[in-house]
PDB file of C-alpha atoms in Angstrom:
ATOM      1  CA  MET A 265     -32.317  18.910  -0.963  1.00  0.00           C
ATOM      2  CA  ASN A 266     -31.334  19.954   2.569  1.00  0.00           C
ATOM      3  CA  CYS A 267     -28.258  18.470   4.229  1.00  0.00           C
ATOM      4  CA  PRO A 268     -29.074  14.997   5.632  1.00  0.00           C
ATOM      5  CA  ASN A 269     -27.009  15.832   8.720  1.00  0.00           C
ATOM      6  CA  CYS A 270     -27.646  19.398   9.857  1.00  0.00           C
ATOM      7  CA  GLY A 271     -30.645  20.293   7.679  1.00  0.00           C
ATOM      8  CA  HIS A 272     -28.945  23.359   6.220  1.00  0.00           C
ATOM      9  CA  GLY A 273     -30.344  24.432   2.871  1.00  0.00           C
ATOM     10  CA  GLU A 274     -27.192  25.767   1.224  1.00  0.00           C
ATOM     11  CA  ALA A 275     -24.836  23.361  -0.510  1.00  0.00           C
ATOM     12  CA  ALA A 276     -22.200  23.792  -3.195  1.00  0.00           C
ATOM     13  CA  ALA A 277     -22.417  21.581  -6.268  1.00  0.00           C
ATOM     14  CA  ILE A 278     -19.421  19.279  -6.655  1.00  0.00           C
ATOM     15  CA  GLY A 279     -20.230  17.239  -9.742  1.00  0.00           C
ATOM     16  CA  PRO A 280     -22.042  14.155 -10.993  1.00  0.00           C
ATOM     17  CA  TYR A 281     -22.385  10.988  -8.948  1.00  0.00           C
ATOM     18  CA  ILE A 282     -20.568   8.104 -10.648  1.00  0.00           C
ATOM     19  CA  GLY A 283     -22.490   4.843 -10.307  1.00  0.00           C
ATOM     20  CA  SER A 284     -23.340   1.859 -12.492  1.00  0.00           C
ATOM     21  CA  HIS A 285     -26.657   0.709 -11.019  1.00  0.00           C
ATOM     22  CA  GLU A 286     -29.704   2.498 -12.406  1.00  0.00           C
ATOM     23  CA  ILE A 287     -30.825   3.874  -9.026  1.00  0.00           C
ATOM     24  CA  PHE A 288     -27.571   5.853  -8.715  1.00  0.00           C
ATOM     25  CA  ARG A 289     -27.347   7.275 -12.230  1.00  0.00           C
ATOM     26  CA  ARG A 290     -29.607  10.290 -11.684  1.00  0.00           C
ATOM     27  CA  MET A 291     -27.692  11.743  -8.733  1.00  0.00           C
ATOM     28  CA  SER A 292     -25.114  14.469  -8.197  1.00  0.00           C
ATOM     29  CA  LEU A 293     -22.869  15.461  -5.277  1.00  0.00           C
ATOM     30  CA  ALA A 294     -23.203  18.552  -3.099  1.00  0.00           C
ATOM     31  CA  CYS A 295     -21.263  19.846  -0.069  1.00  0.00           C
ATOM     32  CA  CYS A 296     -23.097  21.409   2.869  1.00  0.00           C
ATOM     33  CA  SER A 297     -21.796  24.918   3.575  1.00  0.00           C
ATOM     34  CA  ARG A 298     -22.413  24.511   7.318  1.00  0.00           C
ATOM     35  CA  CYS A 299     -21.231  21.030   8.450  1.00  0.00           C
ATOM     36  CA  GLU A 300     -19.134  20.116   5.354  1.00  0.00           C
ATOM     37  CA  LEU A 301     -20.952  16.833   4.704  1.00  0.00           C
ATOM     38  CA  VAL A 302     -20.828  15.815   1.051  1.00  0.00           C
ATOM     39  CA  PHE A 303     -24.005  14.006   0.033  1.00  0.00           C
ATOM     40  CA  ALA A 304     -25.702  12.487  -2.994  1.00  0.00           C
ATOM     41  CA  GLN A 305     -28.913  14.044  -4.298  1.00  0.00           C
ATOM     42  CA  PRO A 306     -31.675  13.207  -5.039  1.00  0.00           C
ATOM     43  CA  GLN A 307     -31.335  10.016  -3.031  1.00  0.00           C
ATOM     44  CA  PRO A 308     -32.924   6.683  -4.013  1.00  0.00           C
ATOM     45  CA  SER A 309     -36.182   5.732  -2.334  1.00  0.00           C
ATOM     46  CA  PRO A 310     -36.119   3.445   0.725  1.00  0.00           C
ATOM     47  CA  ALA A 311     -37.692   0.676  -1.377  1.00  0.00           C
ATOM     48  CA  GLU A 312     -35.002   0.981  -4.052  1.00  0.00           C
ATOM     49  CA  LEU A 313     -32.241   0.851  -1.455  1.00  0.00           C
ATOM     50  CA  ALA A 314     -33.787  -2.131   0.341  1.00  0.00           C
ATOM     51  CA  ASP A 315     -33.953  -4.110  -2.900  1.00  0.00           C
ATOM     52  CA  TYR A 316     -30.382  -3.131  -3.793  1.00  0.00           C
ATOM     53  CA  TYR A 317     -28.945  -4.251  -0.439  1.00  0.00           C
ATOM     54  CA  ASP A 318     -30.822  -7.546  -0.511  1.00  0.00           C
ATOM     55  CA  HIS A 319     -28.240  -8.644  -3.067  1.00  0.00           C
ATOM     56  CA  TYR A 320     -25.328  -6.343  -2.233  1.00  0.00           C
ATOM     57  CA  TRP A 321     -22.644  -9.054  -2.485  1.00  0.00           C
ATOM     58  CA  ASP A 322     -24.092 -10.942  -5.458  1.00  0.00           C
ATOM     59  CA  GLY A 323     -21.258 -11.971  -7.773  1.00  0.00           C
ATOM     60  CA  GLU A 324     -18.542 -10.708  -5.420  1.00  0.00           C
ATOM     61  CA  VAL A 325     -16.578 -13.953  -5.470  1.00  0.00           C
ATOM     62  CA  ALA A 326     -13.385 -12.211  -4.369  1.00  0.00           C
ATOM     63  CA  VAL A 327     -14.717 -11.542  -0.902  1.00  0.00           C
ATOM     64  CA  SER A 328     -14.391 -15.241  -0.071  1.00  0.00           C
ATOM     65  CA  THR A 329     -10.963 -15.888  -1.601  1.00  0.00           C
ATOM     66  CA  PRO A 330      -8.176 -16.673   0.899  1.00  0.00           C
ATOM     67  CA  SER A 331      -6.216 -13.489   0.190  1.00  0.00           C
ATOM     68  CA  THR A 332      -9.257 -11.231   0.462  1.00  0.00           C
ATOM     69  CA  ARG A 333     -10.433 -12.940   3.613  1.00  0.00           C
ATOM     70  CA  ARG A 334      -6.973 -12.342   5.116  1.00  0.00           C
ATOM     71  CA  TYR A 335      -7.291  -8.692   4.143  1.00  0.00           C
ATOM     72  CA  TYR A 336     -10.660  -8.257   5.846  1.00  0.00           C
ATOM     73  CA  LEU A 337      -9.462 -10.135   8.916  1.00  0.00           C
ATOM     74  CA  ALA A 338      -6.416  -7.851   9.062  1.00  0.00           C
ATOM     75  CA  GLN A 339      -8.786  -4.879   8.983  1.00  0.00           C
ATOM     76  CA  SER A 340     -10.723  -6.362  11.901  1.00  0.00           C
ATOM     77  CA  LEU A 341      -7.540  -6.919  13.900  1.00  0.00           C
ATOM     78  CA  SER A 342      -6.595  -3.294  13.275  1.00  0.00           C
ATOM     79  CA  ARG A 343      -9.955  -2.154  14.664  1.00  0.00           C
ATOM     80  CA  VAL A 344      -9.667  -4.360  17.721  1.00  0.00           C
ATOM     81  CA  ASP A 345      -6.180  -2.999  18.403  1.00  0.00           C
ATOM     82  CA  TYR A 346      -7.536   0.547  18.124  1.00  0.00           C
ATOM     83  CA  LEU A 347     -10.362  -0.161  20.582  1.00  0.00           C
ATOM     84  CA  ARG A 348      -8.095  -1.675  23.261  1.00  0.00           C
ATOM     85  CA  ARG A 349      -7.274   1.647  24.884  1.00  0.00           C
ATOM     86  CA  PHE A 350     -10.914   2.528  25.521  1.00  0.00           C
ATOM     87  CA  GLY A 351     -11.187  -0.362  27.992  1.00  0.00           C
ATOM     88  CA  ILE A 352     -14.468  -1.673  26.611  1.00  0.00           C
ATOM     89  CA  LEU A 353     -13.015  -5.051  25.554  1.00  0.00           C
ATOM     90  CA  ASP A 354     -11.716  -6.165  28.931  1.00  0.00           C
ATOM     91  CA  ALA A 355     -14.874  -7.477  30.648  1.00  0.00           C
ATOM     92  CA  ARG A 356     -16.515  -9.831  28.127  1.00  0.00           C
ATOM     93  CA  PRO A 357     -18.561  -7.203  26.298  1.00  0.00           C
ATOM     94  CA  ALA A 358     -21.834  -7.896  24.542  1.00  0.00           C
ATOM     95  CA  VAL A 359     -21.067  -6.854  20.948  1.00  0.00           C
ATOM     96  CA  LEU A 360     -23.528  -5.897  18.206  1.00  0.00           C
ATOM     97  CA  ASP A 361     -21.844  -5.864  14.789  1.00  0.00           C
ATOM     98  CA  VAL A 362     -24.031  -3.952  12.311  1.00  0.00           C
ATOM     99  CA  GLY A 363     -23.135  -4.652   8.690  1.00  0.00           C
ATOM    100  CA  ALA A 364     -21.247  -7.732   9.816  1.00  0.00           C
ATOM    101  CA  GLY A 365     -20.448  -9.243   6.413  1.00  0.00           C
ATOM    102  CA  LEU A 366     -18.480 -12.423   7.090  1.00  0.00           C
ATOM    103  CA  GLY A 367     -18.435 -11.884  10.864  1.00  0.00           C
ATOM    104  CA  LEU A 368     -14.735 -11.082  10.888  1.00  0.00           C
ATOM    105  CA  PHE A 369     -14.994  -8.530  13.689  1.00  0.00           C
ATOM    106  CA  HIS A 370     -15.905 -11.493  15.896  1.00  0.00           C
ATOM    107  CA  ASP A 371     -12.846 -13.330  14.575  1.00  0.00           C
ATOM    108  CA  GLY A 372     -10.613 -10.332  15.249  1.00  0.00           C
ATOM    109  CA  LEU A 373     -11.778 -10.159  18.862  1.00  0.00           C
ATOM    110  CA  ALA A 374     -11.209 -13.894  19.278  1.00  0.00           C
ATOM    111  CA  ARG A 375      -7.728 -13.739  17.691  1.00  0.00           C
ATOM    112  CA  ARG A 376      -6.747 -11.030  20.156  1.00  0.00           C
ATOM    113  CA  GLY A 377      -8.034 -13.109  23.061  1.00  0.00           C
ATOM    114  CA  PHE A 378     -11.068 -11.015  23.999  1.00  0.00           C
ATOM    115  CA  ALA A 379     -13.993 -13.101  25.217  1.00  0.00           C
ATOM    116  CA  HIS A 380     -17.278 -11.584  24.082  1.00  0.00           C
ATOM    117  CA  ASP A 381     -20.922 -12.263  23.309  1.00  0.00           C
ATOM    118  CA  TYR A 382     -21.554 -11.555  19.635  1.00  0.00           C
ATOM    119  CA  VAL A 383     -24.660 -10.648  17.635  1.00  0.00           C
ATOM    120  CA  ALA A 384     -24.532  -9.777  13.922  1.00  0.00           C
ATOM    121  CA  VAL A 385     -26.822  -7.710  11.696  1.00  0.00           C
ATOM    122  CA  GLU A 386     -26.447  -8.118   7.928  1.00  0.00           C
ATOM    123  CA  THR A 387     -28.915  -7.144   5.180  1.00  0.00           C
ATOM    124  CA  ASP A 388     -27.409  -9.222   2.368  1.00  0.00           C
ATOM    125  CA  ARG A 389     -29.293 -12.516   2.277  1.00  0.00           C
ATOM    126  CA  GLU A 390     -26.358 -14.718   1.269  1.00  0.00           C
ATOM    127  CA  GLN A 391     -24.065 -13.271   3.928  1.00  0.00           C
ATOM    128  CA  LEU A 392     -26.834 -13.564   6.515  1.00  0.00           C
ATOM    129  CA  GLU A 393     -27.220 -17.275   5.799  1.00  0.00           C
ATOM    130  CA  GLY A 394     -23.523 -17.765   6.488  1.00  0.00           C
ATOM    131  CA  LEU A 395     -23.738 -15.794   9.725  1.00  0.00           C
ATOM    132  CA  ARG A 396     -26.699 -17.851  10.900  1.00  0.00           C
ATOM    133  CA  ARG A 397     -24.786 -21.040  10.231  1.00  0.00           C
ATOM    134  CA  ARG A 398     -22.014 -19.708  12.469  1.00  0.00           C
ATOM    135  CA  PHE A 399     -23.968 -17.965  15.225  1.00  0.00           C
ATOM    136  CA  GLY A 400     -27.486 -19.388  15.034  1.00  0.00           C
ATOM    137  CA  ASP A 401     -30.812 -17.664  14.479  1.00  0.00           C
ATOM    138  CA  THR A 402     -30.496 -15.760  17.769  1.00  0.00           C
ATOM    139  CA  GLY A 403     -27.009 -14.524  16.866  1.00  0.00           C
ATOM    140  CA  ALA A 404     -27.637 -13.105  13.393  1.00  0.00           C
ATOM    141  CA  PHE A 405     -30.427 -10.860  12.143  1.00  0.00           C
ATOM    142  CA  ARG A 406     -31.299  -9.129   8.889  1.00  0.00           C
ATOM    143  CA  ARG A 407     -32.339  -5.781  10.358  1.00  0.00           C
ATOM    144  CA  LEU A 408     -31.555  -3.875  13.518  1.00  0.00           C
ATOM    145  CA  GLU A 409     -35.268  -3.879  14.345  1.00  0.00           C
ATOM    146  CA  ASP A 410     -35.241  -7.690  14.313  1.00  0.00           C
ATOM    147  CA  VAL A 411     -32.868  -7.845  17.285  1.00  0.00           C
ATOM    148  CA  PRO A 412     -35.074  -8.247  20.388  1.00  0.00           C
ATOM    149  CA  ALA A 413     -35.549  -4.848  22.019  1.00  0.00           C
ATOM    150  CA  GLU A 414     -34.595  -6.165  25.450  1.00  0.00           C
ATOM    151  CA  ARG A 415     -31.096  -7.098  24.262  1.00  0.00           C
ATOM    152  CA  LYS A 416     -28.613  -4.354  25.128  1.00  0.00           C
ATOM    153  CA  PHE A 417     -24.932  -4.149  24.258  1.00  0.00           C
ATOM    154  CA  ASP A 418     -21.642  -2.807  25.571  1.00  0.00           C
ATOM    155  CA  LEU A 419     -20.105  -2.214  22.139  1.00  0.00           C
ATOM    156  CA  LEU A 420     -21.743  -1.406  18.824  1.00  0.00           C
ATOM    157  CA  ALA A 421     -19.471  -1.854  15.790  1.00  0.00           C
ATOM    158  CA  LEU A 422     -20.453   0.109  12.700  1.00  0.00           C
ATOM    159  CA  THR A 423     -17.733  -0.236  10.071  1.00  0.00           C
ATOM    160  CA  HIS A 424     -18.292   1.138   6.582  1.00  0.00           C
ATOM    161  CA  VAL A 425     -22.060   1.292   7.017  1.00  0.00           C
ATOM    162  CA  LEU A 426     -22.979   4.865   7.957  1.00  0.00           C
ATOM    163  CA  GLU A 427     -21.996   6.202   4.536  1.00  0.00           C
ATOM    164  CA  HIS A 428     -24.775   4.071   3.016  1.00  0.00           C
ATOM    165  CA  MET A 429     -27.579   5.559   5.140  1.00  0.00           C
ATOM    166  CA  ASP A 430     -30.249   7.812   3.634  1.00  0.00           C
ATOM    167  CA  ARG A 431     -31.527   8.820   7.100  1.00  0.00           C
ATOM    168  CA  PRO A 432     -28.386   8.827   9.244  1.00  0.00           C
ATOM    169  CA  HIS A 433     -29.902  10.413  12.367  1.00  0.00           C
ATOM    170  CA  ASP A 434     -32.755   7.919  12.590  1.00  0.00           C
ATOM    171  CA  PHE A 435     -30.231   5.125  12.150  1.00  0.00           C
ATOM    172  CA  VAL A 436     -27.740   6.327  14.778  1.00  0.00           C
ATOM    173  CA  ASP A 437     -30.541   7.096  17.217  1.00  0.00           C
ATOM    174  CA  GLY A 438     -31.778   3.513  16.894  1.00  0.00           C
ATOM    175  CA  LEU A 439     -28.267   2.247  17.557  1.00  0.00           C
ATOM    176  CA  MET A 440     -27.685   4.358  20.650  1.00  0.00           C
ATOM    177  CA  GLN A 441     -30.877   3.018  22.194  1.00  0.00           C
ATOM    178  CA  ARG A 442     -29.237  -0.432  22.139  1.00  0.00           C
ATOM    179  CA  LEU A 443     -26.299   0.637  24.305  1.00  0.00           C
ATOM    180  CA  ARG A 444     -26.024  -0.231  27.971  1.00  0.00           C
ATOM    181  CA  PRO A 445     -24.878   2.506  30.379  1.00  0.00           C
ATOM    182  CA  GLY A 446     -21.136   2.899  29.858  1.00  0.00           C
ATOM    183  CA  GLY A 447     -21.358   1.377  26.387  1.00  0.00           C
ATOM    184  CA  LEU A 448     -19.579   2.653  23.275  1.00  0.00           C
ATOM    185  CA  LEU A 449     -20.377   3.044  19.597  1.00  0.00           C
ATOM    186  CA  PHE A 450     -17.402   2.485  17.269  1.00  0.00           C
ATOM    187  CA  VAL A 451     -17.730   3.954  13.779  1.00  0.00           C
ATOM    188  CA  GLU A 452     -15.430   3.670  10.782  1.00  0.00           C
ATOM    189  CA  VAL A 453     -16.197   5.303   7.438  1.00  0.00           C
ATOM    190  CA  PRO A 454     -14.257   6.239   4.309  1.00  0.00           C
ATOM    191  CA  HIS A 455     -12.806   9.744   4.301  1.00  0.00           C
ATOM    192  CA  ARG A 456     -14.512  11.539   1.399  1.00  0.00           C
ATOM    193  CA  ASP A 457     -13.796   8.668  -0.932  1.00  0.00           C
ATOM    194  CA  TYR A 458     -15.452  10.360  -3.925  1.00  0.00           C
ATOM    195  CA  ARG A 459     -12.051  12.034  -4.370  1.00  0.00           C
ATOM    196  CA  TYR A 460     -10.329   8.822  -5.402  1.00  0.00           C
ATOM    197  CA  LYS A 461     -12.842   6.095  -6.268  1.00  0.00           C
ATOM    198  CA  ALA A 462     -13.728   5.215  -9.827  1.00  0.00           C
ATOM    199  CA  LEU A 463     -17.301   4.437  -8.709  1.00  0.00           C
ATOM    200  CA  PHE A 464     -19.079   6.098  -5.774  1.00  0.00           C
ATOM    201  CA  GLU A 465     -21.799   3.439  -5.618  1.00  0.00           C
ATOM    202  CA  SER A 466     -23.412   2.839  -3.182  1.00  0.00           C
ATOM    203  CA  HIS A 467     -22.258   5.560  -0.794  1.00  0.00           C
ATOM    204  CA  LEU A 468     -24.727   8.367  -0.150  1.00  0.00           C
ATOM    205  CA  LEU A 469     -22.740  10.311   2.463  1.00  0.00           C
ATOM    206  CA  PHE A 470     -19.094  11.370   2.275  1.00  0.00           C
ATOM    207  CA  PHE A 471     -17.642  12.441   5.617  1.00  0.00           C
ATOM    208  CA  ASN A 472     -14.693  14.429   6.821  1.00  0.00           C
ATOM    209  CA  ALA A 473     -13.774  14.645  10.509  1.00  0.00           C
ATOM    210  CA  ASN A 474     -15.937  17.725  11.054  1.00  0.00           C
ATOM    211  CA  SER A 475     -19.135  16.330   9.540  1.00  0.00           C
ATOM    212  CA  LEU A 476     -18.727  12.922  11.193  1.00  0.00           C
ATOM    213  CA  GLY A 477     -18.146  14.480  14.610  1.00  0.00           C
ATOM    214  CA  ASP A 478     -21.089  16.832  14.122  1.00  0.00           C
ATOM    215  CA  LEU A 479     -23.470  14.008  13.248  1.00  0.00           C
ATOM    216  CA  LEU A 480     -22.394  11.676  16.046  1.00  0.00           C
ATOM    217  CA  GLY A 481     -22.268  14.482  18.612  1.00  0.00           C
ATOM    218  CA  ARG A 482     -26.015  14.926  18.254  1.00  0.00           C
ATOM    219  CA  HIS A 483     -26.523  11.429  19.697  1.00  0.00           C
ATOM    220  CA  GLY A 484     -23.783  10.942  22.284  1.00  0.00           C
ATOM    221  CA  LYS A 485     -20.497  12.141  23.713  1.00  0.00           C
ATOM    222  CA  VAL A 486     -17.819  11.910  21.033  1.00  0.00           C
ATOM    223  CA  LEU A 487     -14.654  10.614  22.678  1.00  0.00           C
ATOM    224  CA  GLU A 488     -12.541  10.738  19.528  1.00  0.00           C
ATOM    225  CA  VAL A 489     -12.635  11.291  15.794  1.00  0.00           C
ATOM    226  CA  CYS A 490      -9.381  10.478  14.008  1.00  0.00           C
ATOM    227  CA  THR A 491      -8.030   9.776  10.567  1.00  0.00           C
ATOM    228  CA  VAL A 492      -6.363   6.513   9.622  1.00  0.00           C
ATOM    229  CA  GLY A 493      -3.267   6.931   7.477  1.00  0.00           C
ATOM    230  CA  LYS A 494      -1.917   4.518   4.880  1.00  0.00           C
ATOM    231  CA  GLU A 495      -2.924   1.550   6.987  1.00  0.00           C
ATOM    232  CA  ALA A 496      -5.580   0.332   4.556  1.00  0.00           C
ATOM    233  CA  ALA A 497      -3.178   0.476   1.628  1.00  0.00           C
ATOM    234  CA  LYS A 498      -0.550  -1.425   3.622  1.00  0.00           C
ATOM    235  CA  LEU A 499      -3.101  -4.087   4.537  1.00  0.00           C
ATOM    236  CA  TYR A 500      -4.089  -4.443   0.892  1.00  0.00           C
ATOM    237  CA  VAL A 501      -0.501  -4.801  -0.271  1.00  0.00           C
ATOM    238  CA  ALA A 502       0.260  -7.260   2.511  1.00  0.00           C
ATOM    239  CA  HIS A 503      -2.710  -9.539   1.953  1.00  0.00           C
ATOM    240  CA  VAL A 504      -4.318  -9.072  -1.463  1.00  0.00           C
ATOM    241  CA  HIS A 505      -2.067  -7.778  -4.225  1.00  0.00           C
ATOM    242  CA  PRO A 506      -0.607 -10.917  -5.873  1.00  0.00           C
ATOM    243  CA  LYS A 507       2.934  -9.783  -6.643  1.00  0.00           C
ATOM    244  CA  PRO A 508       3.856  -8.377  -3.220  1.00  0.00           C
ATOM    245  CA  ASP A 509       2.048 -11.291  -1.597  1.00  0.00           C
ATOM    246  CA  ALA A 510       4.150 -13.744  -3.614  1.00  0.00           C
ATOM    247  CA  LEU A 511       7.361 -11.904  -2.715  1.00  0.00           C
ATOM    248  CA  ARG A 512       6.597 -11.650   0.984  1.00  0.00           C
ATOM    249  CA  PRO A 513       8.120 -15.035   1.971  1.00  0.00           C
ATOM    250  CA  LEU A 514      11.440 -13.795   0.563  1.00  0.00           C
ATOM    251  CA  LYS A 515      11.449 -11.020   3.122  1.00  0.00           C
ATOM    252  CA  GLU A 516      11.564 -13.574   5.905  1.00  0.00           C
ATOM    253  CA  LEU A 517      14.470 -15.438   4.278  1.00  0.00           C
ATOM    254  CA  VAL A 518      16.661 -12.444   3.571  1.00  0.00           C
ATOM    255  CA  LYS A 519      19.713 -12.203   5.826  1.00  0.00           C
ATOM    256  CA  THR A 520      21.230  -8.936   6.974  1.00  0.00           C
ATOM    257  CA  GLY A 521      23.068  -7.254   4.146  1.00  0.00           C
ATOM    258  CA  ILE A 522      21.181  -9.031   1.342  1.00  0.00           C
ATOM    259  CA  ALA A 523      18.697  -6.367   0.353  1.00  0.00           C
ATOM    260  CA  LEU A 524      16.461  -8.383  -1.983  1.00  0.00           C
ATOM    261  CA  VAL A 525      13.446  -7.152  -0.049  1.00  0.00           C
ATOM    262  CA  THR A 526      14.207  -4.087   2.040  1.00  0.00           C
ATOM    263  CA  PRO A 527      12.608  -3.011   5.343  1.00  0.00           C
ATOM    264  CA  ASP A 528      10.502  -0.409   3.512  1.00  0.00           C
ATOM    265  CA  PHE A 529       9.002  -3.168   1.357  1.00  0.00           C
ATOM    266  CA  ASP A 530       5.376  -2.192   1.988  1.00  0.00           C
ATOM    267  CA  GLU A 531       5.910   1.522   1.342  1.00  0.00           C
ATOM    268  CA  LYS A 532       7.633   0.794  -1.971  1.00  0.00           C
ATOM    269  CA  GLN A 533       4.857  -1.553  -3.064  1.00  0.00           C
ATOM    270  CA  ILE A 534       2.224   1.036  -2.161  1.00  0.00           C
ATOM    271  CA  ALA A 535       3.966   3.533  -4.443  1.00  0.00           C
ATOM    272  CA  ARG A 536       4.682   1.002  -7.194  1.00  0.00           C
ATOM    273  CA  TYR A 537       1.114  -0.238  -7.510  1.00  0.00           C
ATOM    274  CA  GLY A 538      -0.526   3.150  -7.101  1.00  0.00           C
ATOM    275  CA  MET A 539      -2.106   2.319  -3.758  1.00  0.00           C
ATOM    276  CA  SER A 540      -1.178   5.691  -2.284  1.00  0.00           C
ATOM    277  CA  SER A 541      -3.740   7.269  -4.610  1.00  0.00           C
ATOM    278  CA  TYR A 542      -6.460   5.226  -2.902  1.00  0.00           C
ATOM    279  CA  GLY A 543      -7.188   7.761  -0.219  1.00  0.00           C
ATOM    280  CA  GLY A 544      -3.636   8.957   0.187  1.00  0.00           C
ATOM    281  CA  ASP A 545      -2.616   9.235   3.820  1.00  0.00           C
ATOM    282  CA  ARG A 546      -6.127   9.919   5.132  1.00  0.00           C
ATOM    283  CA  GLN A 547      -8.180   7.001   3.889  1.00  0.00           C
ATOM    284  CA  TRP A 548     -10.505   6.206   6.800  1.00  0.00           C
ATOM    285  CA  LEU A 549     -12.139   8.038   9.673  1.00  0.00           C
ATOM    286  CA  ARG A 550     -12.702   6.384  13.045  1.00  0.00           C
ATOM    287  CA  ALA A 551     -14.885   7.617  15.888  1.00  0.00           C
ATOM    288  CA  VAL A 552     -15.848   6.394  19.345  1.00  0.00           C
ATOM    289  CA  VAL A 553     -19.042   7.668  20.964  1.00  0.00           C
ATOM    290  CA  ALA A 554     -20.356   7.159  24.500  1.00  0.00           C
ATOM    291  CA  ARG A 555     -23.930   7.360  25.697  1.00  0.00           C
ATOM    292  CA  LYS A 556     -25.086  10.611  27.237  1.00  0.00           C
ATOM    293  CA  ASP A 557     -26.123   9.036  30.541  1.00  0.00           C
TER     294      ASP A 557
END
């Protein structure tokens, strides 16, 4: 199989693909010798992937628990804070959130005081129903192609979606056609998470900064590709893990000189609960891409 990004035919074998669903059990991982993209091969058929993503969140009760919702909202706030300096949020942008999940990117923008017009795309049927209850039938769609072609956007948010794509160039090309002049595409993906995840499912592409920049640079002007440090682990400790979460109120009550919970509380909890192994200090990649006008 040629590289899904650059088309190069030489790739080094890395090892088996670890997945539980039957469509992922026959695959292995390879690393392109040209662009450094790590990819799964042979990839599932489009029909198999479509059926899988119809029910992507089935049984994932944790995603709607208060602590997990706080965690995902904290992620969204982090992304909004990152995007501030690009100036795209200041003039009521039209936002298309692809892979919207619970719609928390909208909530993050609202929490930070940024007025915006929001449209969501989500393939999972249960999540889509929830989005339609919030934003109406004209504010939530199952596929990108379902969004009326005449609707254009100032900001496209693509968080933890690109790694699932079997045809990444077709997908990104379709996204860029939705941008208004001066608009931006924001992308966040895991940073080669096969190195530390127990299951790779359902990621098909595993990026580093070079391969992500190479792919996106074929469709627009890459303004930045950067790594995100231990931020995700800190967010998890702060909002999800039960023991640190239960101790957190103590931190607010501690007076100077009573070191029950010290200022490096989060760092110690990350080490104690093994969170530093989840991606280490380079867990996510972020990129911002402008149209080539």
